[in-house]
Amino acid sequence: MSDDNFFIGWARRVPSGLAGFLAGVAFGLPVMAGVLALALSASIDDPGGGAFDWDAGEQTLRGIITPLPYPLLHLAPSVRHPAGHTVLLSGIGKNGADVDAALAGRMVEATGVMLKRGSIDMMQLGDDPGLRAAPGEAALPAPVQLGRWRLVGEICDGKCWTGAMRPGSGIAHQACAELCLAGGLPPVLVTTSPVEGSTFLLLADADGGPMPAALRPLVGARLVLEGAVERRGDLLVLRLAPAGVHPL
Amino acid sequence: MSADYKPVSWTRSKAVYDSVMLVGIVLYLLAFLWIGPRLQSVTLPPDAPTMAMKAYGSCAFLMLTLVLCIGPLARLDTRFLPLLYNRRHLGVMTCAVAAGHLFAVLDWHFAYSPTPPLAALLGADTAFIPFGIFAFLVLLAMACTSHDFWLVFLGPPVWKALHMAVYAAYAAVVVHIGFGALQDARNPTLAIVVMLCTATVCALHLAAARREHRRDTSLATPAPEPPWLVAGRADDIAENRAIVVRPADGEAVAIFRHQGRLSAVSHVCAHQNGPLGEGRVVDGCITCPWHGYQYRLEDGTSPPPFTERIATYRLRLDGRLVLLDPRPNPPGTPVPPLELPA
Ligand code: HEM
Ligand code: FES
């Protein structure tokens, strides 16, 4: 190093022997930053196609409401859904749908914004009031039992996965999902291979009540789960066997 | 240097340095949040808060990598010394970008819940988040104590220990990414970038340590009369430069030559332990290569109004050989420079 490239920070001039080198660094560092940013941003994994349907605005649906394991709205058969359609319900933010016990099993009108991912629909109920009793016959077909299954997949919170967040699953999102489940949102199982045509099952305990709270910390992890699968309308429900969940 | 404490004593170099870093950060965020998404192959793009978390998080990680590379780079190649000069501003900026990451996470993953965001953050039982919190607290503590006021207030050993914690923070961030984002990633780009960064930081530190080890083990030989040591030949010291002498015990000593006279002072700068012997005599003062603190040759004291002081040493000549008494005089003790015969 010759004397004319001794750098002194407080000096007014950069030594001539260093100017070229420092100009290269001053140019190269930001360029490198830009290239790395592009590489990392462009290679982000596909978070799936779930989304809020804000464009459609608030919708009103008519159906029978059942509270367990989590509030579900059962729509009558239609052209699009010949077997009927089962819609998941949520409150606003990380809160489950608040269903008045008096409405259980009754025909209701539900108003809110839809979340959609593939064939899965969830309605985020509005708050003035999101659910109202409605006239009409309330007769639900009995659930169809599909037998005992052992499945591989990930427990997610049903709202984020359906499109409240993109991505709304995985370990990176685990803490968020735990808050959602603690708030009463429905846990769902997303399987690696389809069960009776679906990779999406609502989770319940062995008796058909809410999933045991002790399983919440397992959200986001890859698991093996055992239990009885049943079909309610077009939605599958997995009733977890006691001690039926293990890390993969 | 420190006659009194100002928030920042601005110099032209610091302004240029900070501007380059800010341009780098802005370019990074623009490329990540604005151009990158046009190149993604996705059903629907990730939501904006997730993109912000990833952009700020990865930016802070890359900045921390740069912060850790500058030290060994400057030891291996002195042309990198200017990057060291204002590294603390880079550290403060890293902390600010990491705070952006934290706020994006708090405002998305930990929001919209009946549990308040901070309570939810501290209560999260995910493996990777505590590592992120630890790293952020270290960055915050370092940023808050980066001013020279704290160096004096806490004393160099405590301050140095605190700032060595940056290595723990870096390790924690690598674990944070490995136990978090990388668990989900199907595309390997993030994993490759993190591995390359970690490998670069390790390799540069090993290379710099090996070089320093070779130098540190070359100890000065004792002269026949203790405690004097043979420092070297006077003719081997270039004008306005120093040789560094390492006694078997005690601090290394820098012997400077200026206008046909020799002066010996501590090799360790009073500011942040910079290697004074790698500095120069500028305007008649020893000048530290790190941040340019200056000391007078005859008493190791900074010229007024500054007040820093370093230890001085006694020298004598034996023919053309320079002999050093390795026992330091109290900092600031005047020692008349040793005249070399013409
Ligand atoms: C203050 C505590 C912190 C919290 C709560 C936190 C939280 C998170 C979360 C939730 C993610 C997953 C986001 C995702 O991949 O979608 C993440 C990823 C990440 N964090 Fe942090 N973090 C913290 C501190 C830090 C610090 C200090 C750094 C670096 C200096 C950092 C760097 C990263 C990086 C590089 C990623 C991966 C981003 C990607 O997927 O591209 N984090 N963090
Ligand atoms: S000037 Fe900062 S260490 Fe010497």
XYZ file of C-alpha atoms and ligand atoms in Angstrom:
637
model
C 0.000 0.000 0.000
C 1.578 3.255 -1.052
C 1.219 6.375 1.043
C -1.284 7.920 -1.307
C -3.940 5.363 -0.477
C -4.028 5.756 3.286
C -7.680 6.521 3.986
C -8.519 8.946 6.785
C -12.247 9.127 7.416
C -12.343 12.753 8.491
C -10.096 13.958 5.679
C -11.810 15.938 2.953
C -10.428 13.898 0.078
C -10.280 10.188 -0.600
C -6.691 9.191 -1.497
C -6.289 8.943 -5.272
C -4.967 5.377 -5.098
C -8.221 4.233 -3.471
C -10.792 6.225 -5.404
C -11.248 3.656 -8.188
C -11.528 0.752 -5.773
C -14.057 2.542 -3.584
C -16.105 3.636 -6.604
C -16.253 -0.031 -7.631
C -17.479 -1.023 -4.156
C -20.002 1.832 -4.071
C -21.381 0.672 -7.410
C -21.047 -3.071 -6.881
C -22.729 -3.360 -3.478
C -26.099 -1.842 -4.492
C -26.070 -3.839 -7.759
C -25.421 -7.039 -5.811
C -28.261 -6.098 -3.448
C -30.641 -5.675 -6.371
C -29.674 -8.993 -7.962
C -30.084 -10.907 -4.676
C -33.467 -9.262 -4.059
C -34.691 -10.291 -7.508
C -33.476 -13.857 -7.071
C -35.158 -14.225 -3.670
C -38.386 -12.491 -4.609
C -38.900 -14.210 -7.957
C -38.348 -17.664 -6.443
C -40.998 -17.420 -3.702
C -43.154 -20.540 -3.508
C -46.682 -20.516 -4.899
C -48.958 -19.683 -1.939
C -52.020 -21.109 -3.694
C -55.130 -19.394 -4.989
C -57.114 -18.673 -1.832
C -58.491 -15.152 -1.496
C -61.186 -12.920 -0.026
C -63.809 -12.130 -2.658
C -63.978 -8.409 -1.823
C -65.086 -7.625 -5.377
C -68.385 -9.479 -4.883
C -69.078 -7.492 -1.707
C -71.280 -8.865 1.081
C -73.309 -11.939 0.159
C -76.367 -13.419 1.873
C -76.736 -17.203 1.976
C -79.671 -19.280 3.277
C -79.084 -22.611 4.940
C -79.144 -24.702 8.075
C -76.555 -23.930 10.712
C -74.828 -26.568 12.838
C -72.425 -25.514 15.614
C -70.227 -28.624 16.019
C -67.385 -29.257 15.671
C -67.281 -25.683 14.266
C -70.095 -23.572 12.850
C -71.091 -24.761 9.371
C -73.777 -23.502 7.024
C -75.453 -26.240 4.956
C -76.888 -24.963 1.674
C -79.616 -26.856 -0.146
C -78.684 -28.712 -3.365
C -78.332 -26.413 -6.365
C -77.245 -26.665 -9.990
C -73.617 -25.973 -9.039
C -73.702 -28.208 -5.963
C -76.077 -31.114 -6.611
C -75.198 -32.716 -3.246
C -75.679 -29.463 -1.369
C -72.806 -27.189 -0.293
C -71.244 -26.858 3.149
C -69.811 -23.419 3.904
C -67.334 -22.791 6.745
C -68.058 -19.754 8.914
C -65.754 -17.319 10.661
C -65.944 -14.109 12.623
C -63.912 -11.000 11.820
C -60.131 -11.233 12.245
C -58.860 -14.201 14.252
C -62.238 -14.965 15.801
C -64.495 -17.919 15.231
C -68.112 -17.366 14.181
C -70.263 -16.462 17.137
C -73.397 -18.632 16.866
C -76.349 -18.125 19.209
C -77.197 -21.560 20.703
C -80.878 -20.895 19.929
C -80.062 -20.968 16.195
C -78.394 -24.404 16.228
C -80.027 -26.724 13.702
C -82.300 -23.924 12.419
C -82.683 -22.348 9.012
C -80.807 -19.015 8.940
C -79.747 -16.212 6.644
C -76.030 -15.474 6.859
C -74.481 -12.238 5.581
C -70.785 -11.652 5.047
C -67.785 -11.660 2.710
C -66.719 -14.918 1.042
C -63.274 -16.483 1.078
C -62.614 -19.025 -1.654
C -59.942 -21.549 -2.396
C -60.772 -24.114 -5.055
C -64.085 -25.694 -4.087
C -63.795 -24.611 -0.426
C -65.910 -21.660 0.655
C -65.849 -19.773 3.924
C -68.013 -16.841 4.912
C -66.647 -14.158 7.223
C -69.840 -13.076 8.954
C -70.581 -9.372 9.139
C -71.519 -7.975 12.533
C -74.974 -6.390 12.168
C -76.041 -9.248 12.704
C -74.292 -11.813 10.526
C -76.859 -14.521 11.306
C -80.653 -14.219 11.440
C -83.286 -16.918 11.905
C -85.149 -17.499 8.637
C -88.396 -19.310 7.834
C -88.180 -22.729 6.188
C -87.878 -26.445 6.808
C -84.734 -27.467 8.687
C -83.976 -31.036 7.714
C -80.360 -32.142 7.251
C -79.358 -35.358 5.557
C -77.408 -37.588 7.983
C -73.580 -37.545 7.630
C -72.193 -40.323 5.395
C -69.622 -42.494 7.214
C -66.527 -43.185 5.068
C -64.684 -45.468 7.503
C -61.362 -45.232 9.379
C -58.420 -43.531 7.701
C -54.774 -42.855 8.375
C -53.780 -39.618 6.626
C -50.588 -37.602 6.109
C -50.826 -33.835 6.057
C -50.676 -30.536 7.880
C -53.145 -28.971 10.323
C -53.927 -25.408 9.207
C -56.305 -22.774 10.405
C -59.231 -22.891 8.037
C -59.440 -19.152 7.508
C -55.844 -18.326 6.586
C -55.585 -21.419 4.390
C -58.798 -20.531 2.570
C -57.368 -17.155 1.638
C -57.227 -14.725 4.564
C -53.434 -14.920 4.231
C -51.245 -15.985 1.343
C -49.354 -18.097 2.359
C -51.663 -19.233 5.176
C -49.957 -22.488 6.092
C -46.574 -23.896 7.068
C -44.092 -23.392 9.897
C -43.390 -19.742 8.983
C -47.082 -19.058 9.609
C -47.382 -21.311 12.673
C -47.704 -18.660 15.402
C -50.431 -16.895 13.432
C -52.344 -20.135 12.935
C -52.168 -20.916 16.647
C -53.720 -17.545 17.444
C -56.455 -18.254 14.896
C -57.227 -21.639 16.451
C -57.186 -20.138 19.949
C -59.701 -17.589 18.676
C -62.079 -20.373 17.700
C -61.437 -20.588 13.953
C -61.860 -24.093 12.504
C -58.742 -26.268 12.214
C -58.538 -28.168 8.947
C -56.312 -30.934 7.666
C -54.677 -30.417 4.271
C -53.552 -33.851 3.101
C -50.710 -34.755 0.757
C -52.952 -37.056 -1.290
C -56.717 -36.857 -1.793
C -59.318 -38.655 0.344
C -62.531 -39.374 -1.606
C -61.559 -36.634 -4.046
C -60.652 -33.964 -1.475
C -57.408 -32.860 0.213
C -59.285 -30.712 2.720
C -60.953 -32.064 5.895
C -62.444 -30.221 8.847
C -61.021 -31.565 12.141
C -63.112 -32.750 15.113
C -62.458 -34.790 18.235
C -63.575 -38.417 18.466
C -67.072 -37.397 19.602
C -67.574 -34.781 16.910
C -66.764 -31.802 19.174
C -63.978 -29.218 18.572
C -60.395 -30.476 18.045
C -58.587 -30.927 21.421
C -56.682 -27.728 22.329
C -53.566 -29.801 23.058
C -53.159 -30.375 19.315
C -52.925 -26.663 18.485
C -49.126 -26.429 18.807
C -48.843 -29.080 16.065
C -50.308 -26.709 13.492
C -48.028 -26.252 10.486
C -46.039 -29.447 11.058
C -46.185 -32.566 8.883
C -48.242 -35.173 10.720
C -49.813 -38.616 10.497
C -53.448 -38.538 11.681
C -55.918 -41.336 12.297
C -59.646 -41.215 12.689
C -63.086 -41.668 11.176
C -63.933 -39.696 8.041
C -67.490 -38.603 7.359
C -69.070 -36.519 4.629
C -71.414 -33.670 5.563
C -72.904 -32.274 2.382
C -69.787 -31.747 0.231
C -67.371 -31.265 3.151
C -65.266 -34.022 4.723
C -64.853 -34.125 8.499
C -62.107 -36.156 10.227
C -63.039 -37.256 13.749
C -59.595 -37.763 15.273
C -59.052 -40.974 17.231
C -57.757 -40.370 20.803
C -53.923 -40.316 20.584
C -54.368 -40.496 16.821
C -51.895 -37.707 15.865
C -48.124 -38.198 15.453
C -45.297 -36.233 13.855
C -44.304 -37.653 10.486
C -12.120 12.232 17.952
C -13.863 13.124 21.106
C -13.479 16.556 22.588
C -17.167 16.392 23.407
C -20.045 14.149 22.361
C -22.137 15.065 19.387
C -24.861 12.766 18.014
C -22.742 12.210 14.916
C -19.663 14.169 13.845
C -20.438 14.233 10.146
C -17.665 14.001 7.620
C -17.878 13.801 3.849
C -16.862 10.122 3.951
C -19.669 9.291 6.370
C -22.226 11.062 4.181
C -21.051 9.169 1.079
C -20.911 5.883 3.021
C -24.434 6.263 4.383
C -25.789 7.322 0.998
C -24.352 4.249 -0.708
C -25.846 1.983 1.967
C -29.239 3.723 1.758
C -29.240 3.410 -2.033
C -28.440 -0.289 -1.601
C -31.323 -0.775 0.860
C -33.810 1.121 -1.316
C -32.715 -0.817 -4.431
C -33.053 -4.090 -2.546
C -36.558 -3.326 -1.323
C -37.686 -1.991 -4.711
C -36.338 -5.025 -6.541
C -37.880 -7.388 -3.978
C -41.304 -5.767 -3.643
C -41.862 -4.269 -7.065
C -39.891 -6.032 -9.804
C -39.519 -9.521 -8.305
C -43.285 -10.177 -8.044
C -43.574 -9.720 -11.832
C -41.229 -12.667 -12.270
C -42.982 -15.028 -9.835
C -44.835 -18.063 -11.159
C -47.743 -18.283 -8.722
C -51.500 -18.917 -8.779
C -52.027 -15.688 -6.837
C -49.165 -13.528 -5.514
C -48.243 -13.707 -1.810
C -50.000 -10.976 0.167
C -48.242 -7.642 0.636
C -47.488 -8.034 4.386
C -45.842 -11.421 3.773
C -43.761 -9.894 0.994
C -42.749 -7.079 3.350
C -41.747 -9.593 6.078
C -39.596 -11.483 3.614
C -38.082 -8.372 2.017
C -37.087 -6.688 5.302
C -36.003 -9.965 6.928
C -33.729 -11.035 4.100
C -32.383 -7.480 3.702
C -31.425 -7.359 7.403
C -29.767 -10.773 7.130
C -27.682 -9.730 4.106
C -26.700 -6.452 5.811
C -25.612 -8.336 8.910
C -23.558 -10.626 6.686
C -21.859 -7.571 5.171
C -21.223 -6.070 8.629
C -19.466 -9.274 9.682
C -17.398 -9.547 6.480
C -15.950 -6.025 6.677
C -13.678 -6.755 9.690
C -11.802 -9.728 8.203
C -11.790 -8.163 4.713
C -10.032 -5.087 6.097
C -7.519 -7.274 7.916
C -6.794 -9.262 4.748
C -6.727 -6.294 2.359
C -6.263 -2.765 3.684
C -8.174 -1.288 0.742
C -11.343 -2.343 2.585
C -10.488 -0.152 5.608
C -12.807 2.658 4.453
C -15.736 0.228 4.804
C -14.761 -0.260 8.440
C -14.598 3.470 9.097
C -18.341 3.941 9.409
C -19.457 0.367 10.029
C -21.475 1.379 13.079
C -23.886 3.359 10.911
C -24.349 0.208 8.834
C -25.103 -1.657 12.065
C -27.712 0.905 13.089
C -29.312 0.689 9.636
C -29.372 -3.109 9.923
C -31.252 -2.787 13.197
C -33.736 -0.394 11.587
C -34.393 -2.794 8.701
C -34.799 -5.694 11.169
C -37.319 -3.518 13.037
C -39.212 -3.185 9.750
C -39.282 -7.000 9.581
C -40.527 -7.237 13.158
C -43.290 -4.655 12.619
C -44.443 -6.381 9.436
C -44.695 -9.668 11.389
C -46.449 -8.046 14.368
C -48.866 -6.276 12.070
C -49.870 -9.439 10.223
C -49.166 -12.745 11.979
C -49.756 -11.265 15.430
C -52.561 -8.818 14.607
C -56.376 -9.162 14.337
C -56.431 -11.362 17.436
C -58.003 -10.788 20.862
C -54.479 -11.421 22.230
C -52.408 -8.173 22.036
C -49.567 -8.447 19.464
C -46.641 -8.247 21.903
C -48.206 -10.765 24.294
C -48.854 -13.067 21.350
C -45.256 -12.651 20.133
C -43.763 -13.488 23.521
C -46.230 -16.349 24.014
C -45.576 -17.937 20.623
C -44.316 -21.489 21.085
C -42.761 -21.796 17.633
C -39.145 -22.884 17.609
C -37.765 -20.204 15.277
C -39.317 -17.030 16.677
C -37.341 -16.867 19.972
C -34.105 -16.942 17.923
C -35.371 -13.968 15.915
C -36.288 -12.088 19.086
C -32.865 -12.757 20.608
C -31.089 -11.543 17.477
C -33.216 -8.425 17.307
C -32.551 -7.571 20.976
C -28.806 -7.882 20.400
C -28.990 -5.641 17.323
C -31.070 -3.148 19.280
C -28.659 -3.119 22.240
C -25.730 -2.609 19.877
C -27.470 0.143 17.935
C -28.414 1.942 21.145
C -24.874 1.749 22.539
C -23.032 2.340 19.266
C -22.126 5.917 20.132
C -18.659 6.557 21.561
C -20.360 7.931 24.669
C -21.319 4.372 25.592
C -17.838 3.091 24.851
C -16.510 5.435 27.521
C -19.480 4.994 29.845
C -19.459 1.171 29.864
C -15.698 0.827 29.536
C -13.986 -0.930 26.608
C -14.227 -4.545 27.962
C -18.017 -4.432 28.535
C -18.591 -2.539 25.305
C -16.449 -4.963 23.348
C -18.207 -7.992 24.876
C -21.571 -6.474 23.983
C -20.457 -5.907 20.430
C -18.988 -9.415 20.131
C -22.550 -10.634 20.743
C -23.190 -9.781 17.101
C -21.764 -13.223 16.290
C -24.338 -14.875 18.559
C -26.989 -12.754 16.867
C -25.843 -13.883 13.433
C -25.912 -17.534 14.466
C -29.380 -16.997 15.935
C -30.622 -15.477 12.672
C -29.308 -18.465 10.707
C -31.193 -20.793 13.082
C -34.248 -18.492 12.849
C -34.284 -18.932 9.075
C -33.399 -22.632 9.183
C -36.120 -23.578 11.693
C -38.603 -21.168 10.117
C -38.831 -20.170 6.466
C -36.579 -22.994 5.238
C -38.872 -25.639 6.768
C -41.540 -24.670 4.250
C -39.444 -23.633 1.257
C -39.737 -25.832 -1.815
C -37.562 -23.542 -3.925
C -33.872 -23.754 -2.812
C -32.833 -20.141 -3.535
C -33.164 -18.880 0.054
C -31.300 -21.935 1.385
C -28.474 -21.396 -1.113
C -28.163 -17.686 -0.285
C -28.099 -18.378 3.468
C -25.489 -21.114 3.075
C -23.263 -18.970 0.838
C -23.468 -16.056 3.277
C -22.661 -18.205 6.305
C -19.786 -19.914 4.478
C -18.347 -16.539 3.395
C -18.464 -15.128 6.938
C -16.739 -18.253 8.316
C -14.111 -18.464 5.566
C -13.105 -14.793 5.833
C -12.759 -15.017 9.619
C -10.660 -18.171 9.372
C -8.405 -16.620 6.730
C -7.928 -13.426 8.771
C -7.312 -15.416 11.966
C -4.697 -17.606 10.274
C -2.850 -14.574 9.018
C -2.967 -12.903 12.426
C -1.858 -16.101 14.157
C 1.242 -16.295 11.957
C 2.049 -12.693 12.839
C 1.313 -13.006 16.549
C 3.581 -15.986 16.991
C 6.628 -14.124 15.634
C 7.828 -12.746 18.977
C 10.613 -10.240 19.466
C 13.960 -11.735 20.567
C 15.417 -10.592 23.905
C 18.542 -8.439 23.820
C 21.527 -9.523 26.012
C 20.506 -7.009 28.687
C 16.996 -7.640 30.095
C 14.322 -6.314 29.842
C 15.400 -4.905 26.442
C 14.159 -6.599 23.273
C 15.579 -6.451 19.770
C 12.911 -4.612 17.792
C 14.642 -4.730 14.381
C 16.891 -2.666 12.162
C 16.234 1.075 12.077
C 16.689 1.055 8.285
C 13.759 -1.365 7.930
C 11.282 1.226 9.203
C 9.922 3.346 6.353
C 9.456 7.097 6.795
C 6.089 7.884 8.474
C 5.375 4.168 8.961
C 5.841 1.735 11.835
C 6.984 -1.780 12.586
C 5.029 -3.771 15.166
C 6.954 -5.534 17.932
C 5.321 -8.297 19.950
C 6.895 -8.921 23.380
C 6.449 -12.416 24.864
C 4.110 -10.857 27.394
C 2.370 -7.507 27.321
C 0.789 -5.486 24.545
C 2.190 -5.149 21.042
C 4.215 -1.970 20.417
C 4.376 0.213 17.294
C 7.690 1.944 16.504
C 7.222 4.876 14.109
C 9.869 6.714 12.091
C 9.376 10.380 11.331
C 11.991 12.891 10.111
C 14.937 10.735 11.172
C 13.598 10.025 14.657
C 11.921 6.979 16.211
C 9.019 6.879 18.702
C 7.407 3.833 20.327
C 3.772 3.743 21.415
C 1.108 1.129 22.069
C -0.074 -0.714 18.957
C -3.616 -0.533 20.361
C -5.716 2.543 19.627
C -7.497 4.109 22.619
C -10.656 4.449 20.565
C -11.667 0.919 19.598
C -8.416 -1.025 19.788
C -7.548 -0.304 16.158
C -4.059 -1.466 14.963
C -2.115 1.789 15.306
C 1.077 0.262 13.909
C -0.696 -0.143 10.577
C -1.376 3.602 10.576
C 0.725 6.497 9.281
C 2.287 9.680 10.537
C 0.083 12.412 9.071
C 0.782 16.103 9.848
C 3.304 14.966 12.459
C 0.807 12.749 14.311
C 0.349 8.993 14.437
C -2.977 8.366 12.669
C -5.106 5.265 13.316
C -6.107 3.352 10.180
C -9.615 2.658 11.497
C -11.222 5.988 12.343
C -8.324 8.403 12.082
C -7.717 9.185 15.774
C -4.360 10.948 16.124
C -1.577 10.876 18.738
C 1.572 12.963 19.089
C 4.833 11.047 18.578
C 6.525 12.488 21.653
C 3.873 11.703 24.322
C 1.140 9.463 22.834
C -1.449 12.166 23.509
C -4.064 13.417 21.052
C -3.448 17.030 20.013
C -5.769 19.552 21.720
C -8.729 19.830 22.021
C -8.743 16.018 22.114
C -7.729 14.094 25.211
C -7.048 10.453 24.240
C -3.816 8.962 25.535
C -1.894 5.775 24.828
C 1.131 4.161 26.485
C 4.612 5.225 25.345
C 7.811 3.122 25.459
C 11.553 3.698 25.792
C 13.904 2.987 22.871
C 17.685 2.909 22.437
C 20.128 2.108 19.679
C 22.732 -0.616 19.531
C 24.591 0.135 16.324
C 21.880 -0.003 13.672
C 19.653 -2.209 15.855
C 16.701 -0.694 17.689
C 16.135 -1.968 21.227
C 12.789 -1.653 23.025
C 11.960 -1.680 26.719
C 8.611 -3.566 26.633
C 7.377 -2.097 29.943
C 4.748 0.539 29.078
C 4.948 4.040 30.514
C 1.632 5.345 31.850
C -0.490 6.630 28.929
C 0.588 10.088 27.811
C 4.095 9.955 29.385
C 6.486 12.105 27.305
C 9.471 10.183 25.857
C 11.929 12.170 23.710
C 12.056 10.621 20.208
C 15.251 8.656 19.487
C 17.531 10.515 17.044
C 18.971 8.270 14.337
C 22.576 9.063 13.342
C 22.576 10.399 9.792
C -37.880 -9.634 16.399
C -38.147 -10.813 16.249
C -38.437 -11.514 14.941
C -39.627 -12.096 14.619
C -40.899 -12.134 15.445
C -39.458 -12.684 13.320
C -40.449 -13.388 12.650
C -40.304 -14.009 11.441
C -41.323 -14.758 10.769
C -42.734 -14.985 11.282
C -40.796 -15.212 9.618
C -41.479 -16.057 8.558
C -41.935 -15.172 7.450
C -42.097 -15.898 6.148
O -41.154 -16.586 5.723
O -43.129 -15.748 5.537
C -39.439 -14.750 9.544
C -38.578 -14.991 8.500
C -37.324 -14.438 8.387
N -36.683 -13.629 9.318
Fe -37.435 -13.042 11.076
N -38.186 -12.432 12.863
C -37.520 -11.712 13.820
C -36.216 -11.243 13.748
C -35.405 -11.378 12.654
C -34.098 -10.774 12.522
C -33.408 -9.932 13.591
C -33.627 -11.115 11.279
C -32.325 -10.761 10.592
C -31.453 -9.930 10.960
C -34.640 -11.939 10.644
C -34.527 -12.480 9.383
C -35.469 -13.286 8.789
C -35.316 -13.873 7.472
C -34.110 -13.735 6.547
C -36.476 -14.627 7.228
C -36.796 -15.454 5.985
C -37.514 -14.596 4.982
C -37.919 -15.374 3.750
O -38.721 -16.298 3.855
O -37.427 -15.011 2.678
N -35.696 -12.071 11.507
N -39.151 -14.003 10.679
S -9.576 5.429 15.510
Fe -11.115 4.002 16.022
S -9.849 2.404 16.645
Fe -8.415 3.860 16.204
